[in-house]
Coordinates of C-alpha atoms in Angstrom, one line a residue:
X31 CA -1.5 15.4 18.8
X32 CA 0.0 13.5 15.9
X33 CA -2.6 12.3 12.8
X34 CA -1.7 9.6 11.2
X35 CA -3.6 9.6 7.7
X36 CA -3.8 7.5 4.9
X37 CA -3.2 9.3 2.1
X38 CA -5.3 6.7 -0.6
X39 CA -3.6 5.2 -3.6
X40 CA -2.3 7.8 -5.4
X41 CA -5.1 10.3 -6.9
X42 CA -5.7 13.3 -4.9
X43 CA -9.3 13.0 -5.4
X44 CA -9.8 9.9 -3.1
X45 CA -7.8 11.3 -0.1
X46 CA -10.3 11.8 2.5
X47 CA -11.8 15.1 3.8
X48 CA -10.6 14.5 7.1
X49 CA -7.3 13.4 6.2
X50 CA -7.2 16.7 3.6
X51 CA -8.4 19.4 6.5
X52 CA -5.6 17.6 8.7
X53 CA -2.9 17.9 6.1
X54 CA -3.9 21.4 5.0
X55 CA -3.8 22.6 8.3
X56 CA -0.8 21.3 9.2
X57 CA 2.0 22.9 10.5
X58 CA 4.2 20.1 10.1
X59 CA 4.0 17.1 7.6
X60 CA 6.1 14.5 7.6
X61 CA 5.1 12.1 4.3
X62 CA 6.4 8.9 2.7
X63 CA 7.6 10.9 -0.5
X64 CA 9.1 7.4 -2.5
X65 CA 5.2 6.6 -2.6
X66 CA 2.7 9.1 -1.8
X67 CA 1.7 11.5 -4.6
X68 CA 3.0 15.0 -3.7
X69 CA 0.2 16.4 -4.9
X70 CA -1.7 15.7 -1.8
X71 CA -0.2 18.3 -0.3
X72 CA -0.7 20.8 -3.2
X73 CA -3.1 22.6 -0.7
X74 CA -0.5 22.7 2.4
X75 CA -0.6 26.3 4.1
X76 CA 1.7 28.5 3.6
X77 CA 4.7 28.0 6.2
X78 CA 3.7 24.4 6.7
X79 CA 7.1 22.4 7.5
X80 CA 7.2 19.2 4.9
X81 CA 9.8 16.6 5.6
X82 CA 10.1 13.6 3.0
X83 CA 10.6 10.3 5.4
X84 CA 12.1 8.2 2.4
X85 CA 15.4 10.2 3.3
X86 CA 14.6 9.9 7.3
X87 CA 15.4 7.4 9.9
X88 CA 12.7 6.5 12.2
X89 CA 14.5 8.2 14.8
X90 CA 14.6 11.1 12.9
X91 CA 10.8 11.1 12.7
X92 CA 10.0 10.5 15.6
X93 CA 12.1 13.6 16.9
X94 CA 10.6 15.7 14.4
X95 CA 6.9 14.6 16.0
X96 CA 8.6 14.9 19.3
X97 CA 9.8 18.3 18.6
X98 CA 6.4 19.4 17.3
X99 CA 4.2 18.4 20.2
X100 CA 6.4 19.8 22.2
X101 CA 5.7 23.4 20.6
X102 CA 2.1 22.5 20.4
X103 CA 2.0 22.1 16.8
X104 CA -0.2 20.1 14.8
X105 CA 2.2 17.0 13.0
X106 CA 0.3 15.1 10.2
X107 CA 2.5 11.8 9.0
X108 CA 1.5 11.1 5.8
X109 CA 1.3 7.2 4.8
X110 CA 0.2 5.8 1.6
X111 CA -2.9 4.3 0.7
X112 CA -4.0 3.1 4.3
X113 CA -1.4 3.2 6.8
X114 CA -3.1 -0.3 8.2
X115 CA -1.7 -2.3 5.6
X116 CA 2.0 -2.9 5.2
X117 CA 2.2 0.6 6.2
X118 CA 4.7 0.2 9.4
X119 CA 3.1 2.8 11.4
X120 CA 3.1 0.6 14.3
X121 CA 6.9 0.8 15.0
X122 CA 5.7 4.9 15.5
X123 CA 2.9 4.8 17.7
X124 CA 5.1 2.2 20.2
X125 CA 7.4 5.0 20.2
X126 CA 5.0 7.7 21.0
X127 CA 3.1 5.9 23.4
X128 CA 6.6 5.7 25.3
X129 CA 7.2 9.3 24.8
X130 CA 3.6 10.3 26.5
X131 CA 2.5 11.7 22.7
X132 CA -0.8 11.5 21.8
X133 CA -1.9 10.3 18.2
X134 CA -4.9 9.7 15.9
X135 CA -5.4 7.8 12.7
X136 CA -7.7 8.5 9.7
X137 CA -8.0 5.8 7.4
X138 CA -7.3 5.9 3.9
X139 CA -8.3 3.8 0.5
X140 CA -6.0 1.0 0.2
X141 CA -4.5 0.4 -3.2
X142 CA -6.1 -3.1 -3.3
X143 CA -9.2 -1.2 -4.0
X144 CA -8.0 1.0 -6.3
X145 CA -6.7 -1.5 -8.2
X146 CA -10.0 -3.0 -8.1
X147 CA -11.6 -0.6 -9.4
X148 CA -8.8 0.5 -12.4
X149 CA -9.4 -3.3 -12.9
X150 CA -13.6 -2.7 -12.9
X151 CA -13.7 -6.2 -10.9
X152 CA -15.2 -7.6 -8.0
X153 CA -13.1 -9.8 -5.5
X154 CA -15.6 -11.3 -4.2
X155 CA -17.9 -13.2 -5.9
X156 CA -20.4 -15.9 -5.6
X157 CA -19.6 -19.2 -6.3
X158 CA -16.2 -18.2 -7.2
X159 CA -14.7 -16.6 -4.2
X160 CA -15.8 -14.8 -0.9
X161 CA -12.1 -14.9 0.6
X162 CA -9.8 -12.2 -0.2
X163 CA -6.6 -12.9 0.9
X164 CA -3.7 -10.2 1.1
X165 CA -0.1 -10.8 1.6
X166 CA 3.3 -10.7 0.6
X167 CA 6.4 -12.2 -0.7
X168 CA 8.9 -12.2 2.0
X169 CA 12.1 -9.7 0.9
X170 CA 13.8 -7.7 3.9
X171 CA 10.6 -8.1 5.5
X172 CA 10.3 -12.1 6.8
X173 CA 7.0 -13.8 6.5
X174 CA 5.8 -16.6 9.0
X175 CA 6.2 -20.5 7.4
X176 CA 2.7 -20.6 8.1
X177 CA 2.0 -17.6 5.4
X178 CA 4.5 -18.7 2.6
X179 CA 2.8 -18.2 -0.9
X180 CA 2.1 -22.0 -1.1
X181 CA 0.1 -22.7 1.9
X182 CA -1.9 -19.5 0.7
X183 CA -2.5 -20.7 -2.9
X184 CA -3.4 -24.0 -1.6
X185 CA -7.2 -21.9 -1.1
X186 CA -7.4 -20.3 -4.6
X187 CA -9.3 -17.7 -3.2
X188 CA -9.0 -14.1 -4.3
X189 CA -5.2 -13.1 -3.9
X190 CA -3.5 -9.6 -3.9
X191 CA -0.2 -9.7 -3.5
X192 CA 1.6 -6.1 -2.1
X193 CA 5.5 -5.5 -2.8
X194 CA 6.6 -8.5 -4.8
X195 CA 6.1 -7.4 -8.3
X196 CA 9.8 -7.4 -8.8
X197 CA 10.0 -11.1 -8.4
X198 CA 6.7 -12.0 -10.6
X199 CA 8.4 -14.6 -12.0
X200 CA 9.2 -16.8 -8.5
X201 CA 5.9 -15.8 -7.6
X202 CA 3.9 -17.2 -10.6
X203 CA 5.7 -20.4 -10.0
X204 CA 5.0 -20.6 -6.5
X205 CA 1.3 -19.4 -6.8
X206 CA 0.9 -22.6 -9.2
X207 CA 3.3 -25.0 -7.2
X208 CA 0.6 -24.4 -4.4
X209 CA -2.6 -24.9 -6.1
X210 CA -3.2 -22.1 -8.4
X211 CA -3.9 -24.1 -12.2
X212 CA -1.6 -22.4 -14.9
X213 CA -4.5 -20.8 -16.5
X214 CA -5.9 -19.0 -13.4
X215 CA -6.2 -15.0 -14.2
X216 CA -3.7 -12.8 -13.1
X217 CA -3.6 -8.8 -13.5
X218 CA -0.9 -6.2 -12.2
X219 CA -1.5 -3.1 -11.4
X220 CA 0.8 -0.5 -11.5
X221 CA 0.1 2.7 -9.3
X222 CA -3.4 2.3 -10.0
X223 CA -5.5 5.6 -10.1
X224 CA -2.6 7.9 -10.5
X225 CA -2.4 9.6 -14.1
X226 CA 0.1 7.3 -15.2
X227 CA -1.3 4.1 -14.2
X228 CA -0.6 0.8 -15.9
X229 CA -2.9 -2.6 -15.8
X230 CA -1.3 -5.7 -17.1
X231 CA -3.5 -8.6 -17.6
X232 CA -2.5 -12.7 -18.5
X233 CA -2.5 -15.5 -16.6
X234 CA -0.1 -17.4 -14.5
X235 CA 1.8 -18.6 -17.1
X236 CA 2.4 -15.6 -19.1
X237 CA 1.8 -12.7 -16.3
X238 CA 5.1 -12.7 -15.7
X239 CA 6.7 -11.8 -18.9
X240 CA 4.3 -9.2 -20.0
X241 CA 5.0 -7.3 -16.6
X242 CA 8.5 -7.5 -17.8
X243 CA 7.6 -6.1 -21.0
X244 CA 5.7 -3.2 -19.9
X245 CA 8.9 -2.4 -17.5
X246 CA 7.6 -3.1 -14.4
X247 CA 9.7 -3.6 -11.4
X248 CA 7.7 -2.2 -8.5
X249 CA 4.6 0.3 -7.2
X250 CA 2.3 -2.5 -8.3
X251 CA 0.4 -5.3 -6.9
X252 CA -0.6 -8.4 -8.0
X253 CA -3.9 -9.8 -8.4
X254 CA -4.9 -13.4 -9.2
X255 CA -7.9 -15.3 -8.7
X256 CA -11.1 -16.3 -11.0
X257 CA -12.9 -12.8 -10.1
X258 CA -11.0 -11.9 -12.4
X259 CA -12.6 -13.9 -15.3
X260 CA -15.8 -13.5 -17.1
X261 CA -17.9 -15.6 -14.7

């Protein structure tokens, strides 16, 4: 059996305590080491195999799962926040379902909530939004015409916006060129709830170059929306 588990947003604290009795009783854990905070595994027992997948091909992976279940060990992959969301587990379990392996997942607290709450805000509230819309920019990833920024912004409901910090500046302008009015609220939030979290907070036309002055390229998403106000 291979347990999928979403590892939360960064603090150990809000891991799960299923996912934690999986990983601590793991023989072998494969994790996403470029985001998930190593201290989740502080409590790994001794022996446990660990393989970092940010230095892995999915092949590689998979024959480390493969190679597990084969010895009838228990294999925990390790995803951050949960693996549901942009968390490209689904390529896996294809693959093990081809292979005859059996696999679980535990959810896990997304970093939209996390940054939520570093943010102490609501996404949804009355009269100003009840739609919380979360997406992308596309990058090496493609995303559907149907889903570009624009059409999205066109709602001005809530927005958080996963992996395109780095271009916050294209993304301001697009946000706006679809709807969003220049003085909508914006926030970033850089790995919120891990000790050194940042929150950056503007609007759309000056969100973008105070995340560029704080020095922030990536690990952060974007929020915007009128939640964000004082209404």
């Amino acid at each position: 059996m291979v347990s999928f588990i979403g590892a939360g947003p960064g603090d150990p604290e809000l891991l799960t305590i299923k996912g934690k009795k999986l990983i601590d009783s793991a023989d072998i854990i494969i994790y996403a080491g470029s985001l998930v905070n190593p201290k989740v595994l502080a409590d790994a027992k001794e022996g446990a195999q660990i393989y970092n997948s940010a230095t892995m091909t999915l092949e590689e992976v998979l024959a480390v799962m493969k190679d597990g279940e084969a010895k009838g060990l228990k294999v925990v992959r390790v995803h951050t926040g949960d693996p549901a969301i942009f968390g490209a587990h689904r390529e896996q379990m294809v693959e093990l379902d081809k292979l005859g392996i059996p696999y679980e997942i535990v959810p896990g607290v997304s970093s939209f909530l996390a940054a939520a709450a570093s943010l102490k805000r609501e996404y949804t509230l009355p009269g100003v939004s009840q739609t919380v819309i979360l997406t992308r920019m596309e990058g090496r990833t493609a995303v559907p015409e149907r889903e570009q920024i624009e059409a999205l912004a066109a709602h001005q409901a809530t927005m958080v916006i996963f992996l395109s910090v780095g271009e916050i500046e294209t993304l301001s302008k697009r946000l706006q060129a679809g709807g969003y009015p220049a003085d909508t609220p914006a926030a970033v939030g850089y790995k919120a709830s891990w000790e050194d979290q940042k929150i950056v907070q503007g609007t759309l036309t000056d969100i973008a170059e105070k995340v560029k002055e704080a020095g922030i390229r990536k690990t952060a998403l974007v929020t915007v929306g009128r939640f964000l106000g004082d209404t």
